[in-house]
Tab-separated table of C-alpha atoms in Angstrom:
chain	number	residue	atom	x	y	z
A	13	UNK	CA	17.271	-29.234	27.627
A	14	UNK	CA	18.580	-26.035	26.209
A	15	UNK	CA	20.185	-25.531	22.821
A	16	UNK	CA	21.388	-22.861	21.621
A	17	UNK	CA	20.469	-21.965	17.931
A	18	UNK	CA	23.189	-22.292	15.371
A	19	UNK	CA	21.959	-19.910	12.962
A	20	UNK	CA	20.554	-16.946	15.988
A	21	UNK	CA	23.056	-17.225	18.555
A	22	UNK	CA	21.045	-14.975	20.380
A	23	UNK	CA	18.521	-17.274	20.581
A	24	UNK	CA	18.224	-20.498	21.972
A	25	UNK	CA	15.317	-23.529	22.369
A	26	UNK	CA	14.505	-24.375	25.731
A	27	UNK	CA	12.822	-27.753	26.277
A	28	UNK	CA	10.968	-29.484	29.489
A	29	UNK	CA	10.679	-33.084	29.344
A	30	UNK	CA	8.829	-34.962	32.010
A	31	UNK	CA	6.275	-37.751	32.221
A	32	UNK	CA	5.073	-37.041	35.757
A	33	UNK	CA	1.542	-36.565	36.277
A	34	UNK	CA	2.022	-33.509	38.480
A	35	UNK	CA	3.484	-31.955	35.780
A	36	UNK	CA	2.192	-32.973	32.334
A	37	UNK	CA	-1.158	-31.268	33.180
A	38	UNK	CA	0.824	-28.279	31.984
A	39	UNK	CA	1.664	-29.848	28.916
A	40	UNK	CA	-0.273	-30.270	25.574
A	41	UNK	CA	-2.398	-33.571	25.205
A	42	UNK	CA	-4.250	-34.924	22.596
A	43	UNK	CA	-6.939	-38.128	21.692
A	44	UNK	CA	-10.133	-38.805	23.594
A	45	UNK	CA	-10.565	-39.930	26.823
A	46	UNK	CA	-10.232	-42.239	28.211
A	47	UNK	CA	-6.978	-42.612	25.716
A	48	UNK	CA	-5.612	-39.188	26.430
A	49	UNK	CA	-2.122	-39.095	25.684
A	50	UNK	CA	0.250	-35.652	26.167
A	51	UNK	CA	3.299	-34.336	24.921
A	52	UNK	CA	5.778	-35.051	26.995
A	53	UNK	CA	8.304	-32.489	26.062
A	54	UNK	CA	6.910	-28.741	26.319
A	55	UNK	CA	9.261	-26.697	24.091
A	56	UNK	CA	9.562	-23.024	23.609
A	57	UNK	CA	11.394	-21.666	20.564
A	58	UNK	CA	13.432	-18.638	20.226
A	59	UNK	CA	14.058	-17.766	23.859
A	60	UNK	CA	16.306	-14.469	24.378
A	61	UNK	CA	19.840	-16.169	25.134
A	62	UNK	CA	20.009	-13.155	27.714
A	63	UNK	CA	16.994	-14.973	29.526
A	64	UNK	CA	17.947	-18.000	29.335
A	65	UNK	CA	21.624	-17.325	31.140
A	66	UNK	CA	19.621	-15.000	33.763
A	67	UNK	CA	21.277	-15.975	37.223
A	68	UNK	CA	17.749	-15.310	38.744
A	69	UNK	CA	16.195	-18.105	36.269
A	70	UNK	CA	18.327	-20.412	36.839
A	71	UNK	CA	18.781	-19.930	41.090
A	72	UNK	CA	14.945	-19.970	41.140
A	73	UNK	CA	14.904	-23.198	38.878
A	74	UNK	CA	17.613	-24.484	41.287
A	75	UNK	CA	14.841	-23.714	44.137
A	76	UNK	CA	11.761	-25.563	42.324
A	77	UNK	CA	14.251	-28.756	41.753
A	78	UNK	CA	14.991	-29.197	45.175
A	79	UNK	CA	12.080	-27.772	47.212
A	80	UNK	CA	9.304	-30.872	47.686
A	81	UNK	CA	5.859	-30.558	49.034
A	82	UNK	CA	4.896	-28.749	51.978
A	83	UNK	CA	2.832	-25.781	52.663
A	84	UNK	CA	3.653	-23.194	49.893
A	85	UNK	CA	1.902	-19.987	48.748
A	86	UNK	CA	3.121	-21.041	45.274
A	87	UNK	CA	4.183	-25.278	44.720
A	88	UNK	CA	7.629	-25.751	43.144
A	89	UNK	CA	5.910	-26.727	39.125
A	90	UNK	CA	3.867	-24.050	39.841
A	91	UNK	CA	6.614	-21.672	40.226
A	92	UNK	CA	8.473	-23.964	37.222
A	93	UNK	CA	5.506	-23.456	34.390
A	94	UNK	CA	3.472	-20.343	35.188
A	95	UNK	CA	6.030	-18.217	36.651
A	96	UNK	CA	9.615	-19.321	35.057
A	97	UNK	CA	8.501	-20.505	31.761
A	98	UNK	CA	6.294	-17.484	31.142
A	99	UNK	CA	9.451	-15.114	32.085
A	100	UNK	CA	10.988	-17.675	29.188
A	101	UNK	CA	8.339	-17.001	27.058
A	102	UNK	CA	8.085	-13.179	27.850
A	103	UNK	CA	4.428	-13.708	27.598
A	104	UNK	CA	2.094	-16.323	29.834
A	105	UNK	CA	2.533	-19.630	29.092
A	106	UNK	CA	-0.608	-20.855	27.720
A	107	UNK	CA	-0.150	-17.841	24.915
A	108	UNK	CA	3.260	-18.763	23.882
A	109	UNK	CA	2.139	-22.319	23.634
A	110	UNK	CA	-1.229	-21.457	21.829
A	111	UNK	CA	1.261	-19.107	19.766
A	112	UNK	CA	3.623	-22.247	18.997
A	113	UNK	CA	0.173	-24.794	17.958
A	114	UNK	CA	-0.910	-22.177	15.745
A	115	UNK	CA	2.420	-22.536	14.218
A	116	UNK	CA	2.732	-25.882	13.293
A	117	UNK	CA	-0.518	-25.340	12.504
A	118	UNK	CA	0.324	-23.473	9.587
């Protein structure tokens, strides 16, 4: 999901929502096991609009959504989190995310 912020237009919010095991280990979770539950929607706040409508971004996102398994050097959420969120981010993704707890935390 991507939305594009009303009051920085040269910003935008840029939201993954899935509830796939493969992926959620990426997200945040929370609790104790063995009721661990996790957030299925990672979001990342003020993204550069200029990243977000990069034509490399987006053909490499194209490439994760349809590539399945097989024998990669890098797997397609692999490629999705760590490499195309953190060019998102313009930082690794576990910072901007520990950036965004510490937040809310506030």
């Amino acid at each position: 999901v991507v939305e594009r912020l009303e009051d920085e237009p040269d910003f935008a919010r840029f939201v993954v929502v899935s509830t796939s095991p493969r992926f959620l280990k990426y997200h945040d979770a929370f609790g104790e096991p063995p009721k661990l539950r996790f957030r299925t929607c990672l979001v990342l706040d003020r993204v550069p609009w200029a990243r977000v409508s990069d034509e490399a971004f987006w053909g490499l996102s194209w490439y994760c959504a349809i590539t399945g398994e097989g024998n990669w050097n890098m797997s397609p959420e692999r490629m999705l989190y760590e490499v195309l969120l953190s060019f998102l981010a313009g930082k690794p993704l576990d910072e901007a995310l520990a950036e965004a707890r510490a937040a809310d935390a506030e």
